[in-house]
Tab-separated table of C-alpha atoms in Angstrom:
chain	number	residue	atom	x	y	z
Y	1	UNK	CA	-15.835	30.052	12.895
Y	2	UNK	CA	-19.003	28.564	13.394
Y	3	UNK	CA	-21.393	28.010	10.257
Y	4	UNK	CA	-24.575	30.218	10.658
Y	5	UNK	CA	-27.749	28.320	9.398
Y	6	UNK	CA	-30.455	30.829	8.779
Y	7	UNK	CA	-34.105	29.212	9.517
Y	8	UNK	CA	-37.673	30.679	8.349
Y	9	UNK	CA	-40.933	28.759	8.072
Y	10	UNK	CA	-43.416	29.599	5.532
Y	11	UNK	CA	-46.733	28.183	4.149
Y	12	UNK	CA	-46.098	24.991	6.331
Y	13	UNK	CA	-42.461	24.640	5.149
Y	14	UNK	CA	-39.136	25.159	6.712
Y	15	UNK	CA	-36.204	26.784	4.722
Y	16	UNK	CA	-32.896	26.235	6.136
Y	17	UNK	CA	-29.784	28.671	4.821
Y	18	UNK	CA	-26.294	27.571	5.802
Y	19	UNK	CA	-23.742	30.191	5.586
Y	20	UNK	CA	-20.074	29.314	4.582
Y	21	UNK	CA	-18.918	25.745	3.893
Y	22	UNK	CA	-20.318	22.446	4.586
Y	23	UNK	CA	-17.362	20.326	5.850
Y	24	UNK	CA	-16.965	17.411	8.187
Y	25	UNK	CA	-17.185	20.243	11.371
Y	26	UNK	CA	-19.877	22.485	10.375
Y	27	UNK	CA	-22.133	19.563	8.481
Y	28	UNK	CA	-22.869	18.603	12.074
Y	29	UNK	CA	-24.696	21.623	13.027
Y	30	UNK	CA	-26.605	21.429	9.855
Y	31	UNK	CA	-27.633	18.138	10.935
Y	32	UNK	CA	-28.726	19.221	14.335
Y	33	UNK	CA	-30.792	21.674	12.617
Y	34	UNK	CA	-32.573	19.293	10.432
Y	35	UNK	CA	-33.142	16.875	13.277
Y	36	UNK	CA	-34.669	19.135	15.333
Y	37	UNK	CA	-37.086	20.359	12.447
Y	38	UNK	CA	-38.168	16.464	11.447
Y	39	UNK	CA	-38.212	15.678	15.353
Y	40	UNK	CA	-40.540	18.511	15.682
Y	41	UNK	CA	-42.750	16.972	12.960
Y	42	UNK	CA	-41.730	18.936	9.853
Y	43	UNK	CA	-42.313	17.352	6.632
Y	44	UNK	CA	-41.890	19.968	3.917
Y	45	UNK	CA	-38.216	21.079	4.017
Y	46	UNK	CA	-36.159	23.459	2.023
Y	47	UNK	CA	-32.317	23.739	1.858
Y	48	UNK	CA	-30.967	27.117	0.418
Y	49	UNK	CA	-27.402	26.800	-0.794
Y	50	UNK	CA	-27.032	30.407	-1.883
Y	51	UNK	CA	-24.420	31.008	0.778
Y	52	UNK	CA	-22.684	27.568	0.543
Y	53	UNK	CA	-19.077	28.071	-0.736
Y	54	UNK	CA	-18.687	24.363	-1.124
Y	55	UNK	CA	-19.727	20.821	0.523
Y	56	UNK	CA	-17.674	17.852	1.070
Y	57	UNK	CA	-19.233	14.482	1.484
Y	58	UNK	CA	-20.344	15.015	5.325
Y	59	UNK	CA	-22.712	17.749	3.973
Y	60	UNK	CA	-23.847	15.339	1.383
Y	61	UNK	CA	-24.513	12.716	4.103
Y	62	UNK	CA	-26.762	15.227	5.951
Y	63	UNK	CA	-28.882	15.952	3.079
Y	64	UNK	CA	-29.036	12.344	1.847
Y	65	UNK	CA	-30.009	11.310	5.424
Y	66	UNK	CA	-32.744	14.145	5.330
Y	67	UNK	CA	-34.026	13.276	2.344
Y	68	UNK	CA	-34.397	9.219	3.101
Y	69	UNK	CA	-35.927	10.260	6.683
Y	70	UNK	CA	-38.647	12.679	4.922
Y	71	UNK	CA	-39.537	10.187	2.317
Y	72	UNK	CA	-40.127	7.489	4.912
Y	73	UNK	CA	-42.217	10.090	6.460
Y	74	UNK	CA	-44.523	10.888	3.385
Y	75	UNK	CA	-42.544	14.162	3.406
Y	76	UNK	CA	-40.676	16.383	0.638
Y	77	UNK	CA	-37.079	17.732	0.368
Y	78	UNK	CA	-36.357	20.350	-1.974
Y	79	UNK	CA	-32.739	21.883	-2.676
Y	80	UNK	CA	-32.324	25.295	-4.192
Y	81	UNK	CA	-29.765	28.253	-5.490
Y	82	UNK	CA	-26.860	25.910	-5.765
Y	83	UNK	CA	-23.504	27.443	-6.725
Y	84	UNK	CA	-21.478	25.670	-9.198
Y	85	UNK	CA	-19.026	24.215	-6.968
Y	86	UNK	CA	-22.083	22.635	-5.071
Y	87	UNK	CA	-23.684	21.271	-8.003
Y	88	UNK	CA	-20.877	19.569	-9.086
Y	89	UNK	CA	-19.940	17.853	-5.986
Y	90	UNK	CA	-23.727	16.291	-6.301
Y	91	UNK	CA	-22.921	15.410	-9.800
Y	92	UNK	CA	-19.774	13.556	-9.234
Y	93	UNK	CA	-21.491	11.767	-5.994
Y	94	UNK	CA	-24.131	10.726	-8.450
Y	95	UNK	CA	-26.672	12.349	-5.984
Y	96	UNK	CA	-28.119	15.390	-8.167
Y	97	UNK	CA	-30.990	12.871	-9.609
Y	98	UNK	CA	-32.314	11.781	-6.551
Y	99	UNK	CA	-33.017	15.245	-5.150
Y	100	UNK	CA	-35.653	17.858	-6.264
Y	101	UNK	CA	-33.689	21.170	-7.143
Y	102	UNK	CA	-34.795	24.681	-7.838
Y	103	UNK	CA	-33.073	27.787	-8.955
Y	104	UNK	CA	-34.321	29.821	-5.894
Y	105	UNK	CA	-36.264	29.587	-2.943
Y	106	UNK	CA	-39.353	31.178	-4.450
Y	107	UNK	CA	-39.510	27.776	-6.528
Y	108	UNK	CA	-38.523	25.930	-3.674
Y	109	UNK	CA	-41.255	27.266	-1.551
Y	110	UNK	CA	-43.819	26.733	-4.530
Y	111	UNK	CA	-42.675	22.980	-5.053
Y	112	UNK	CA	-43.358	22.134	-1.502
Y	113	UNK	CA	-46.618	24.199	-1.475
Y	114	UNK	CA	-47.412	21.987	-4.116
Y	115	UNK	CA	-46.207	18.492	-2.592
Y	116	UNK	CA	-49.100	16.437	-1.203
X	1	UNK	CA	7.243	34.846	-0.882
X	2	UNK	CA	7.992	31.184	0.003
X	3	UNK	CA	6.039	28.406	-2.611
X	4	UNK	CA	5.479	26.146	0.049
X	5	UNK	CA	3.963	26.281	3.556
X	6	UNK	CA	4.024	23.212	6.262
X	7	UNK	CA	0.870	23.134	8.529
X	8	UNK	CA	0.999	20.416	11.701
X	9	UNK	CA	-2.058	19.619	13.079
X	10	UNK	CA	-3.006	16.896	15.670
X	11	UNK	CA	-5.624	14.323	14.948
X	12	UNK	CA	-8.708	15.909	15.863
X	13	UNK	CA	-11.832	17.560	14.577
X	14	UNK	CA	-9.889	21.013	15.356
X	15	UNK	CA	-6.909	20.033	13.749
X	16	UNK	CA	-8.747	19.461	10.484
X	17	UNK	CA	-10.142	22.861	11.014
X	18	UNK	CA	-6.969	24.309	11.479
X	19	UNK	CA	-5.899	22.616	8.090
X	20	UNK	CA	-8.683	24.321	6.450
X	21	UNK	CA	-7.796	27.615	7.984
X	22	UNK	CA	-4.276	27.355	7.132
X	23	UNK	CA	-4.748	26.312	3.553
X	24	UNK	CA	-7.275	29.198	2.857
X	25	UNK	CA	-4.532	31.852	4.556
X	26	UNK	CA	-2.218	29.878	2.104
X	27	UNK	CA	-4.046	30.496	-0.938
X	28	UNK	CA	-5.400	33.845	-0.188
X	29	UNK	CA	-1.796	35.349	0.401
X	30	UNK	CA	-1.088	33.729	-3.175
X	31	UNK	CA	-4.244	35.047	-4.926
X	32	UNK	CA	-5.134	31.667	-6.084
X	33	UNK	CA	-7.964	30.949	-8.238
X	34	UNK	CA	-11.463	29.841	-6.226
X	35	UNK	CA	-11.824	27.398	-9.139
X	36	UNK	CA	-8.704	25.170	-7.821
X	37	UNK	CA	-8.925	26.016	-4.160
X	38	UNK	CA	-12.030	25.013	-3.508
X	39	UNK	CA	-11.827	21.243	-4.836
X	40	UNK	CA	-8.509	21.066	-2.623
X	41	UNK	CA	-10.468	22.322	0.226
X	42	UNK	CA	-12.911	19.496	-0.135
X	43	UNK	CA	-10.192	16.890	-0.758
X	44	UNK	CA	-8.336	17.967	2.079
X	45	UNK	CA	-11.300	17.797	4.491
X	46	UNK	CA	-12.049	14.387	3.217
X	47	UNK	CA	-8.631	12.951	3.450
X	48	UNK	CA	-7.974	14.488	6.926
X	49	UNK	CA	-11.543	13.981	8.636
X	50	UNK	CA	-11.198	10.449	7.117
X	51	UNK	CA	-7.776	9.653	9.071
X	52	UNK	CA	-9.120	11.501	12.295
X	53	UNK	CA	-12.157	9.083	12.293
X	54	UNK	CA	-10.806	5.850	11.344
X	55	UNK	CA	-6.987	6.011	11.276
X	56	UNK	CA	-6.043	5.766	15.119
X	57	UNK	CA	-6.826	3.018	17.533
X	58	UNK	CA	-8.927	4.519	20.562
X	59	UNK	CA	-6.428	4.048	23.185
X	60	UNK	CA	-3.621	6.286	20.740
X	61	UNK	CA	-2.549	9.275	22.345
X	62	UNK	CA	-2.633	12.405	20.352
X	63	UNK	CA	-0.660	12.147	16.835
X	64	UNK	CA	0.126	14.752	14.400
X	65	UNK	CA	-0.362	14.906	10.975
X	66	UNK	CA	1.884	17.236	8.592
X	67	UNK	CA	0.766	18.935	5.562
X	68	UNK	CA	2.680	20.693	3.137
X	69	UNK	CA	1.116	23.400	0.697
X	70	UNK	CA	3.085	23.857	-2.363
X	71	UNK	CA	2.209	25.851	-5.608
X	72	UNK	CA	4.876	25.816	-8.612
X	73	UNK	CA	4.534	25.588	-12.179
X	74	UNK	CA	0.731	26.026	-12.345
X	75	UNK	CA	0.338	23.272	-10.041
X	76	UNK	CA	-1.221	23.418	-6.430
X	77	UNK	CA	-0.073	20.751	-4.267
X	78	UNK	CA	-0.897	19.375	-1.048
X	79	UNK	CA	1.006	16.546	0.931
X	80	UNK	CA	-0.264	14.907	3.717
X	81	UNK	CA	1.570	12.854	5.855
X	82	UNK	CA	0.553	10.934	9.024
X	83	UNK	CA	1.492	7.767	11.110
X	84	UNK	CA	-1.761	6.375	11.161
X	85	UNK	CA	-2.821	2.942	10.017
X	86	UNK	CA	-1.688	2.141	6.517
X	87	UNK	CA	-4.632	3.126	4.154
X	88	UNK	CA	-4.598	3.864	0.446
X	89	UNK	CA	-7.256	5.805	-0.882
X	90	UNK	CA	-6.357	4.750	-4.332
X	91	UNK	CA	-7.889	1.255	-3.347
X	92	UNK	CA	-10.563	2.128	-1.738
X	93	UNK	CA	-14.048	0.609	-3.405
X	94	UNK	CA	-15.791	2.950	-5.469
X	95	UNK	CA	-19.320	3.613	-4.158
X	96	UNK	CA	-22.644	2.638	-6.067
X	97	UNK	CA	-23.774	5.733	-7.698
X	98	UNK	CA	-27.090	4.618	-9.402
X	99	UNK	CA	-29.021	3.100	-6.791
X	100	UNK	CA	-32.442	4.684	-5.786
X	101	UNK	CA	-32.225	6.896	-2.718
X	102	UNK	CA	-33.309	4.220	-0.411
X	103	UNK	CA	-30.372	2.257	-1.091
X	104	UNK	CA	-28.032	4.850	-1.188
X	105	UNK	CA	-25.254	4.874	1.235
X	106	UNK	CA	-22.778	7.840	1.946
X	107	UNK	CA	-19.928	5.370	2.394
X	108	UNK	CA	-17.006	5.811	-0.044
X	109	UNK	CA	-18.505	9.375	-1.262
X	110	UNK	CA	-15.497	11.028	0.108
X	111	UNK	CA	-12.341	9.297	-1.385
X	112	UNK	CA	-14.588	9.165	-4.734
X	113	UNK	CA	-14.867	13.022	-4.620
X	114	UNK	CA	-10.847	13.394	-3.967
X	115	UNK	CA	-10.268	11.182	-7.083
X	116	UNK	CA	-12.731	13.042	-8.859
X	117	UNK	CA	-11.651	16.656	-8.076
X	118	UNK	CA	-8.073	16.155	-8.195
X	119	UNK	CA	-6.289	16.030	-11.026
X	120	UNK	CA	-3.727	13.812	-9.647
X	121	UNK	CA	-3.420	11.619	-6.516
X	122	UNK	CA	-0.296	9.687	-5.361
X	123	UNK	CA	0.014	7.529	-2.240
X	124	UNK	CA	2.962	5.828	-0.648
X	125	UNK	CA	3.432	3.934	2.366
X	126	UNK	CA	7.264	4.587	3.717
X	127	UNK	CA	8.873	4.956	7.214
X	128	UNK	CA	5.694	3.509	8.652
X	129	UNK	CA	3.511	6.660	7.031
X	130	UNK	CA	0.922	7.288	4.829
X	131	UNK	CA	2.106	10.009	2.265
X	132	UNK	CA	-0.558	11.132	0.255
X	133	UNK	CA	-0.054	13.926	-2.709
X	134	UNK	CA	-2.849	15.634	-4.048
X	135	UNK	CA	-2.134	17.569	-7.191
X	136	UNK	CA	-4.658	20.250	-8.840
X	137	UNK	CA	-3.693	22.467	-11.778
X	138	UNK	CA	-4.551	26.046	-11.457
């Protein structure tokens, strides 16, 4: 079962919504979607985790690389709607303090709107 | 219903997927709680994808990895046996968890997650096989 990744744009920001688990296999698809938008010049990106059941280190790697790439380009990344399982994995990996995390997509878009 | 089930997969990405699906069937059939199931799914993905990616020389023909799922006495136990190169995840270096974003590397995170998410991890090397046991209390 391939993961689905919803894609939406609003106010100059791109929102990606992966559906399912972000494991070693499905994370490659998220990576491709992120790359496609960043290659296309997107500087404001949000990832909505509300439909993500769990995330493994492969998924963390994709998010980490997206953050690095956006920071280097002067862009912004916001993560939102993390379920407890996803949040816990980010915490255990010591990654939570590195990211802008919002409770829902409205807050994520607002934060990206306000970003330089 | 049997308390345990065995799944044998090839050392490929498709095999890792099959193992995840096998574990999902196993845990659903027994009504295991999500709080115990998802951490084991993550740990299994970490262990298997690590083995598939690093455990075998490129010239190796397809190998098999055996995974046994068992639940008894309030403990969910997953045993992974492979004949890949010796690798004890318990001896792997811990990742740096406090570097700034630019210096943060994804390396080592997978094993770290396995150790943190499982209640117990045991490893032994015997008969030229790696044998890893993951235990999670239900």
